[in-house]
Amino acid sequence: MSRRLLVTGGAGFIGSNFVHHVVENTDDRVIVLDKLTYAGNQKSLEGLPDDRVELVVGDIADDALVGELVPRVDAVVHYAAESHNDNSLNDPRPFLDTNIIGTYTLLEAVRRQDTRFHHISTDEVYGDLELDDPARFTESTPYNPSSPYSSTKAGSDLLVRAWVRSFGVRATISNCSNNYGPYQHVEKFIPRQITNVLRGIRPKLYGKGENVRDWIHADDHSSAVMTILDKGEIGETYLIGADGEKDNKTVVELILTLLGQEPDAYDHVTDRAGHDLRYAIDSTKLRTELGWMPQFQDFEAGLAATIDWYRENESWWAPTKDGVEAFYAAKGQ
Ligand code: NAD
Ligand code: DAU
């Protein structure tokens, strides 16, 4: 049976990938609630049918607006957030407003309507791991966030848990590792380096480039979220990951090679303050209890397809590129 979904942040990177996934793989209809901050882009929803996808421009912290939208849907999938660590070091306030107060506002609305809620979160709530630590993050790893971004995401997760226990809100949580794919803002690592090379700028690697991220294609994140919406147990947390650990230096070298450049044609720049060393996800629970599997098992092939997307969609990213590079240049990055 087809559902009506409210997707917050559906004009952002992962949210828009999810909306495309829903339209391509289900009969569900979607209302996107997105503030269209610097990170939101209406163009990411172009080509989707009007009778399946409606865009409402507004703030998740607007209680009256959220109160109008939630009664129109069967479930809320909550992606909206301030999502970039580097921005959170520059100006933490919007992270508190959206990630904490915004999530609180949505929780109160779904509580009033008894609406199913799925909260999208990050592996960064668990802090970081040593490079040689044999352990990976699991659902029982203690919270230990490092940055203003990850601490507000951790706070939002704890609000969801409290609303489940105290008020019986029908919610699930997922914590995913680093996503890559189309429609990602050029402030983020992989699209920044791809678009740098396309513009003739040398890629910029923070510090020594030894930091490890656990990469997953955004479409695999979407299929995992659909699986949790369909089969997840209320009150449970599920970790989403695709066994994609790579250090940043390896990723930059691969981007350069795929673009026909020398693999060492990059610059080392000022490191990020408080830079988390390594994230790694153990997604056994999601795979064994709910039967989910990632489809994009070959990182190099997924990266090559992502490079092609940025090559073919310069009009999507070009308007933001110069501003992003000026922001980083001012910080020596
Ligand atoms: P993004 O920055 O690309 O998109 C965020 C979207 O939220 C934008 O469209 C923006 O306009 C919207 N938004 C921001 N504040 C809003 C507000 N107050 N009201 C309504 N809309 C608002 O982020 P992303 O990378 O797509 O991340 C989406 C979610 O996934 C976030 O919750 C993030 O924490 C989580 N996550 C991201 C990753 C990753 O690798 N990018 C990994 C795991 C989890
Ligand atoms: O782990 C999930 C998280 O992944 C999400 O919660 C965040 O929303 C998302 O932004 C991402 O966080 P990171 O901080 O890991 O992503 P970012 O793309 O900013 O950086 C990835 C790595 O690359 C990190 O070690 C910093 C480094 N980096 C980043 C930039 C922008 C560089 O070396 N050079 C760069 O220019």
Coordinates of C-alpha atoms and ligand atoms in Angstrom, one line a residue:
M1 CA 0.0 0.0 0.0
S2 CA 1.3 3.4 -0.9
R3 CA 2.3 5.8 2.0
R4 CA 2.6 9.5 2.3
L5 CA 6.0 10.5 3.7
L6 CA 7.2 13.8 5.1
V7 CA 10.9 14.0 4.2
T8 CA 12.7 16.9 6.0
G9 CA 15.9 18.1 4.4
G10 CA 14.8 16.5 1.1
A11 CA 16.5 19.2 -1.0
G12 CA 19.9 18.4 0.6
F13 CA 22.4 15.7 -0.5
I14 CA 21.2 12.5 1.2
G15 CA 17.6 13.6 1.5
S16 CA 17.2 14.3 -2.3
N17 CA 18.9 11.0 -3.1
F18 CA 16.2 9.4 -0.8
V19 CA 13.4 11.2 -2.6
H20 CA 14.7 9.9 -5.9
H21 CA 15.0 6.4 -4.4
V22 CA 11.4 6.5 -3.1
V23 CA 10.0 7.7 -6.5
E24 CA 12.0 5.0 -8.4
N25 CA 11.3 2.1 -6.1
T26 CA 7.9 2.6 -4.4
D27 CA 4.4 4.1 -5.0
D28 CA 4.8 6.4 -2.0
R29 CA 4.1 10.1 -2.2
V30 CA 6.5 12.6 -0.6
I31 CA 6.2 16.1 0.9
V32 CA 9.7 17.6 1.2
L33 CA 10.0 20.2 4.0
D34 CA 13.3 22.1 3.4
K35 CA 14.4 25.5 4.4
L36 CA 16.6 25.8 1.3
T37 CA 19.6 26.9 3.3
Y38 CA 22.9 27.3 1.5
A39 CA 23.0 23.5 1.5
G40 CA 19.6 22.9 0.0
N41 CA 19.0 23.0 -3.8
Q42 CA 15.7 22.8 -5.5
K43 CA 17.5 21.6 -8.7
S44 CA 18.2 18.3 -6.9
L45 CA 14.5 17.5 -7.1
E46 CA 14.1 18.5 -10.8
G47 CA 12.5 15.9 -13.1
L48 CA 10.5 14.2 -10.3
P49 CA 6.7 14.0 -10.9
D50 CA 4.6 16.7 -9.3
D51 CA 1.9 14.2 -8.4
R52 CA 4.5 12.3 -6.3
V53 CA 6.7 15.0 -4.8
E54 CA 5.6 18.3 -3.2
L55 CA 8.2 20.8 -2.0
V56 CA 7.3 23.0 1.0
V57 CA 9.9 25.6 1.8
G58 CA 10.1 26.2 5.5
D59 CA 11.9 25.5 8.8
I60 CA 11.6 22.3 10.9
A61 CA 11.7 24.5 14.0
D62 CA 8.5 26.3 12.8
D63 CA 5.9 24.6 15.1
A64 CA 2.8 25.9 13.3
L65 CA 4.1 24.7 9.9
V66 CA 5.2 21.4 11.1
G67 CA 1.9 21.0 12.9
E68 CA 0.1 21.5 9.6
L69 CA 2.2 19.0 7.7
V70 CA 2.5 16.1 10.0
P71 CA -1.3 15.3 10.0
R72 CA -1.0 14.9 6.2
V73 CA 1.4 12.0 6.3
D74 CA 1.8 8.4 7.5
A75 CA 5.5 8.8 8.5
V76 CA 8.2 11.4 8.9
V77 CA 11.8 10.7 7.7
H78 CA 14.0 13.3 9.3
Y79 CA 17.1 14.3 7.3
A80 CA 17.2 18.1 7.8
A81 CA 20.3 19.2 9.7
E82 CA 23.2 21.6 9.6
S83 CA 25.7 18.9 8.5
H84 CA 29.2 20.3 8.0
N85 CA 31.8 20.0 10.7
D86 CA 33.9 22.8 9.3
N87 CA 31.0 25.2 9.5
S88 CA 30.2 24.1 13.0
L89 CA 33.7 25.2 14.1
N90 CA 33.1 28.6 12.5
D91 CA 29.5 29.3 13.8
P92 CA 27.9 26.6 16.0
R93 CA 24.6 28.4 16.6
P94 CA 22.6 27.2 13.6
F95 CA 23.6 23.7 14.6
L96 CA 21.8 24.1 17.9
D97 CA 18.7 25.7 16.3
T98 CA 18.2 23.1 13.6
N99 CA 19.6 19.9 15.0
I100 CA 18.3 20.3 18.5
I101 CA 15.3 22.6 18.5
G102 CA 14.2 21.5 15.0
T103 CA 14.3 17.8 16.0
Y104 CA 12.4 18.7 19.3
T105 CA 9.7 20.5 17.2
L106 CA 9.2 17.5 15.0
L107 CA 9.1 15.1 17.9
E108 CA 6.4 17.1 19.6
A109 CA 4.3 17.1 16.4
V110 CA 4.6 13.4 15.8
R111 CA 3.8 12.8 19.5
R112 CA 0.5 14.8 19.1
Q113 CA -0.4 12.8 16.0
D114 CA 1.1 9.4 16.9
T115 CA 2.9 9.4 13.6
R116 CA 5.8 7.0 12.8
F117 CA 9.1 8.8 12.9
H118 CA 12.5 7.9 11.5
H119 CA 15.5 9.9 12.7
I120 CA 18.6 10.1 10.4
S121 CA 21.9 10.4 12.3
T122 CA 25.6 9.8 12.0
D123 CA 28.4 7.5 13.2
E124 CA 30.2 10.7 14.4
V125 CA 28.1 10.5 17.7
Y126 CA 30.4 7.7 18.8
G127 CA 33.6 9.9 18.5
D128 CA 36.6 8.4 16.8
L129 CA 38.7 5.2 16.8
E130 CA 42.5 4.6 16.7
L131 CA 43.8 3.5 13.3
D132 CA 44.7 0.1 14.6
D133 CA 41.7 -0.5 16.8
P134 CA 40.2 -3.9 15.8
A135 CA 36.8 -2.7 17.1
R136 CA 34.2 -0.9 15.0
F137 CA 31.2 1.1 16.2
T138 CA 28.1 -0.9 17.1
E139 CA 24.7 0.1 18.5
S140 CA 26.0 -0.3 22.0
T141 CA 29.1 1.9 21.6
P142 CA 29.0 4.8 24.1
Y143 CA 28.3 8.3 22.8
N144 CA 31.5 10.5 22.7
P145 CA 31.0 13.2 20.1
S146 CA 33.9 15.6 19.3
S147 CA 32.6 18.6 17.3
P148 CA 29.7 21.1 17.7
Y149 CA 28.1 19.3 14.7
S150 CA 28.4 15.8 16.1
S151 CA 27.4 16.9 19.7
T152 CA 24.2 18.4 18.4
K153 CA 23.5 15.2 16.4
A154 CA 24.1 13.2 19.5
G155 CA 21.8 15.5 21.4
S156 CA 19.1 15.0 18.8
D157 CA 19.4 11.2 19.0
L158 CA 19.0 11.4 22.8
L159 CA 15.9 13.5 22.4
V160 CA 14.4 10.8 20.1
R161 CA 15.2 8.1 22.6
A162 CA 13.7 10.0 25.5
W163 CA 10.5 10.7 23.4
V164 CA 10.2 7.0 22.7
R165 CA 10.5 6.0 26.3
S166 CA 8.7 8.9 28.0
F167 CA 5.9 9.5 25.5
G168 CA 5.7 6.3 23.5
V169 CA 6.6 8.0 20.2
R170 CA 6.9 5.4 17.5
A171 CA 10.5 6.2 16.4
T172 CA 13.6 4.4 15.0
I173 CA 17.1 5.9 14.6
S174 CA 19.8 5.1 12.1
N175 CA 23.5 6.2 12.4
C176 CA 25.3 6.0 9.0
S177 CA 28.9 6.5 7.9
N178 CA 30.2 8.9 5.3
N179 CA 28.1 9.1 2.1
Y180 CA 29.2 9.9 -1.4
G181 CA 27.3 10.2 -4.7
P182 CA 25.4 12.8 -6.8
Y183 CA 24.0 16.0 -5.4
Q184 CA 26.6 16.4 -2.6
H185 CA 27.5 20.0 -1.8
V186 CA 31.0 21.0 -3.0
E187 CA 32.0 22.0 0.6
K188 CA 32.4 18.3 1.4
F189 CA 35.6 16.3 0.8
I190 CA 34.9 14.1 -2.3
P191 CA 32.9 16.7 -4.4
R192 CA 35.4 19.4 -3.3
Q193 CA 38.3 17.5 -4.7
I194 CA 36.5 16.4 -7.9
T195 CA 35.4 19.9 -8.7
N196 CA 38.8 21.3 -7.8
V197 CA 40.5 19.0 -10.4
L198 CA 37.7 19.8 -13.0
R199 CA 38.5 23.5 -12.4
G200 CA 42.3 23.1 -12.6
I201 CA 42.8 23.6 -8.8
R202 CA 45.0 21.2 -6.8
P203 CA 43.0 19.0 -4.3
K204 CA 43.4 20.0 -0.6
L205 CA 44.2 17.3 2.0
Y206 CA 43.8 18.2 5.7
G207 CA 47.0 17.4 7.7
K208 CA 48.7 14.2 6.7
G209 CA 45.6 12.7 5.1
E210 CA 45.8 9.6 7.3
N211 CA 42.2 10.1 8.7
V212 CA 39.9 7.2 7.8
R213 CA 36.3 7.4 6.7
D214 CA 33.9 4.5 6.0
W215 CA 32.4 5.3 2.6
I216 CA 28.9 4.3 1.5
H217 CA 27.0 5.3 -1.6
A218 CA 24.0 7.5 -0.8
D219 CA 21.6 5.1 -2.7
D220 CA 22.6 2.3 -0.3
H221 CA 21.8 4.7 2.6
S222 CA 18.4 5.2 1.1
S223 CA 17.7 1.5 0.7
A224 CA 18.7 1.0 4.3
V225 CA 16.4 3.7 5.5
M226 CA 13.5 2.2 3.5
T227 CA 14.3 -1.2 5.1
I228 CA 14.1 0.3 8.6
L229 CA 10.9 2.1 7.8
D230 CA 9.3 -1.1 6.6
K231 CA 10.7 -3.6 9.1
G232 CA 12.5 -1.8 11.9
E233 CA 11.5 -2.3 15.5
I234 CA 10.2 0.8 17.3
G235 CA 12.7 2.2 19.8
E236 CA 15.6 0.5 18.1
T237 CA 18.8 2.0 16.6
Y238 CA 20.4 0.6 13.5
L239 CA 23.9 1.3 12.2
I240 CA 24.3 1.7 8.4
G241 CA 27.7 1.0 6.7
A242 CA 29.1 -0.7 3.7
D243 CA 32.6 -1.8 4.9
G244 CA 34.2 1.1 2.9
E245 CA 37.1 2.2 5.1
K246 CA 39.6 4.3 3.2
D247 CA 42.1 7.0 4.3
N248 CA 41.8 10.4 2.8
K249 CA 45.1 10.3 1.0
T250 CA 44.0 7.1 -0.8
V251 CA 40.7 8.7 -1.8
V252 CA 42.4 11.9 -3.2
E253 CA 44.9 9.8 -5.1
L254 CA 42.1 7.7 -6.6
I255 CA 40.2 10.9 -7.7
L256 CA 43.3 12.3 -9.4
T257 CA 44.0 9.0 -11.1
L258 CA 40.4 8.6 -12.3
L259 CA 40.6 12.1 -13.7
G260 CA 43.9 11.4 -15.6
Q261 CA 46.2 13.4 -13.3
E262 CA 49.3 12.4 -11.4
P263 CA 48.3 10.8 -8.1
D264 CA 50.5 13.2 -6.0
A265 CA 49.2 16.4 -7.6
Y266 CA 47.5 17.7 -4.4
D267 CA 48.4 20.1 -1.5
H268 CA 48.6 19.4 2.2
V269 CA 46.7 22.2 4.1
T270 CA 45.9 23.2 7.7
D271 CA 44.3 20.4 9.6
R272 CA 40.7 20.6 11.0
A273 CA 40.6 21.5 14.7
G274 CA 39.7 18.4 16.8
H275 CA 39.8 16.3 13.6
D276 CA 38.3 12.8 14.2
L277 CA 40.9 10.1 13.2
R278 CA 38.8 7.2 12.1
Y279 CA 35.2 6.1 11.8
A280 CA 34.2 2.4 11.2
I281 CA 30.7 0.9 11.2
D282 CA 29.7 -2.7 12.1
S283 CA 26.2 -3.0 10.4
T284 CA 25.7 -6.6 11.4
K285 CA 22.4 -5.9 13.2
L286 CA 20.8 -4.3 10.1
R287 CA 22.0 -7.0 7.9
T288 CA 21.0 -10.0 10.0
E289 CA 17.8 -8.7 11.7
L290 CA 16.3 -6.8 8.7
G291 CA 18.1 -8.5 5.8
W292 CA 19.6 -5.3 4.3
M293 CA 22.6 -5.5 1.9
P294 CA 24.5 -2.6 0.2
Q295 CA 24.5 -2.8 -3.6
F296 CA 27.5 -0.5 -4.3
Q297 CA 30.3 -2.9 -3.2
D298 CA 33.0 -1.4 -5.6
F299 CA 34.1 2.0 -4.3
E300 CA 36.2 2.8 -7.3
A301 CA 33.3 2.2 -9.7
G302 CA 30.9 4.2 -7.5
L303 CA 33.5 7.0 -7.3
A304 CA 34.0 7.0 -11.1
A305 CA 30.2 7.3 -11.6
T306 CA 30.2 10.2 -9.1
I307 CA 33.0 11.9 -11.0
D308 CA 31.0 11.5 -14.2
W309 CA 27.9 13.1 -12.5
Y310 CA 29.9 16.2 -11.5
R311 CA 31.5 16.4 -14.9
E312 CA 28.0 16.4 -16.5
N313 CA 26.3 18.6 -14.0
E314 CA 28.5 21.7 -13.7
S315 CA 25.5 24.0 -13.8
W316 CA 24.3 22.3 -10.5
W317 CA 27.6 23.0 -8.6
A318 CA 29.3 26.0 -10.3
P319 CA 27.2 28.7 -8.6
T320 CA 28.5 27.6 -5.1
K321 CA 32.1 26.7 -6.0
D322 CA 33.9 30.1 -5.7
G323 CA 32.2 31.0 -2.4
V324 CA 33.2 27.6 -0.9
E325 CA 36.8 28.0 -2.0
A326 CA 37.0 31.5 -0.6
F327 CA 35.7 30.3 2.8
Y328 CA 38.4 27.6 2.9
A329 CA 41.2 29.9 1.6
A330 CA 40.5 32.3 4.5
K331 CA 41.2 29.4 6.9
G332 CA 44.4 28.2 5.1
Q333 CA 42.6 25.2 3.7
Ligands
NAD1 P1 23.0 18.6 3.6 O1 23.7 19.7 4.4 O2 23.5 18.3 2.2 O3 21.5 18.9 3.6 C1 20.7 19.3 4.7 C2 19.4 19.8 4.2 O4 18.6 20.2 5.3 C3 19.5 21.0 3.2 O5 18.6 20.8 2.1 C4 19.0 22.2 4.1 O6 18.4 23.2 3.3 C5 18.0 21.5 5.0 N1 17.8 22.2 6.3 C6 18.8 22.7 7.1 N2 18.3 23.3 8.1 C7 16.9 23.2 8.0 C8 15.8 23.7 8.8 N3 16.0 24.3 9.9 N4 14.6 23.4 8.3 C9 14.4 22.7 7.2 N5 15.4 22.3 6.4 C10 16.7 22.5 6.8 O7 23.2 17.3 4.6 P2 23.4 15.8 4.2 O8 24.8 15.5 4.0 O9 22.4 15.4 3.1 O10 22.9 15.1 5.6 C11 21.5 14.8 5.8 C12 21.3 14.1 7.1 O11 22.1 12.9 7.1 C13 21.8 14.9 8.3 O12 20.9 14.7 9.4 C14 23.2 14.4 8.6 O13 23.5 14.5 9.9 C15 23.0 12.9 8.2 N6 24.2 12.2 7.8 C16 25.0 12.6 6.8 C17 26.1 11.9 6.4 C18 27.0 12.3 5.3 O14 28.0 11.7 4.9 N7 26.7 13.5 4.6 C19 26.3 10.6 7.0 C20 25.5 10.2 8.0 C21 24.4 11.0 8.4
DAU2 O1 30.6 10.2 9.2 C1 29.4 10.8 8.8 C2 29.7 12.3 8.6 O2 30.4 12.4 7.4 C3 28.4 13.1 8.5 O3 27.7 13.0 9.8 C4 28.6 14.5 8.1 O4 27.4 15.2 7.9 C5 29.4 14.5 6.8 O5 29.8 15.9 6.5 C6 30.7 13.7 7.0 O6 31.6 14.3 7.9 P1 33.2 14.4 7.7 O7 33.7 15.5 8.5 O8 33.8 13.1 7.8 O9 33.1 14.8 6.1 P2 33.9 15.8 5.2 O10 33.5 15.6 3.8 O11 33.9 17.2 5.7 O12 35.5 15.3 5.4 C7 35.8 14.0 5.1 C8 37.3 13.8 5.5 O13 38.1 14.6 4.6 C9 37.6 14.4 6.9 O14 38.7 13.6 7.4 C10 38.2 15.8 6.6 C11 38.9 15.6 5.2 N1 38.9 16.8 4.3 C12 37.8 17.5 4.1 C13 37.7 18.5 3.2 C14 36.5 19.3 3.0 C15 40.1 17.1 3.7 O15 41.1 16.4 3.8 N2 40.1 18.1 2.8 C16 39.0 18.9 2.5 O16 39.0 19.8 1.7

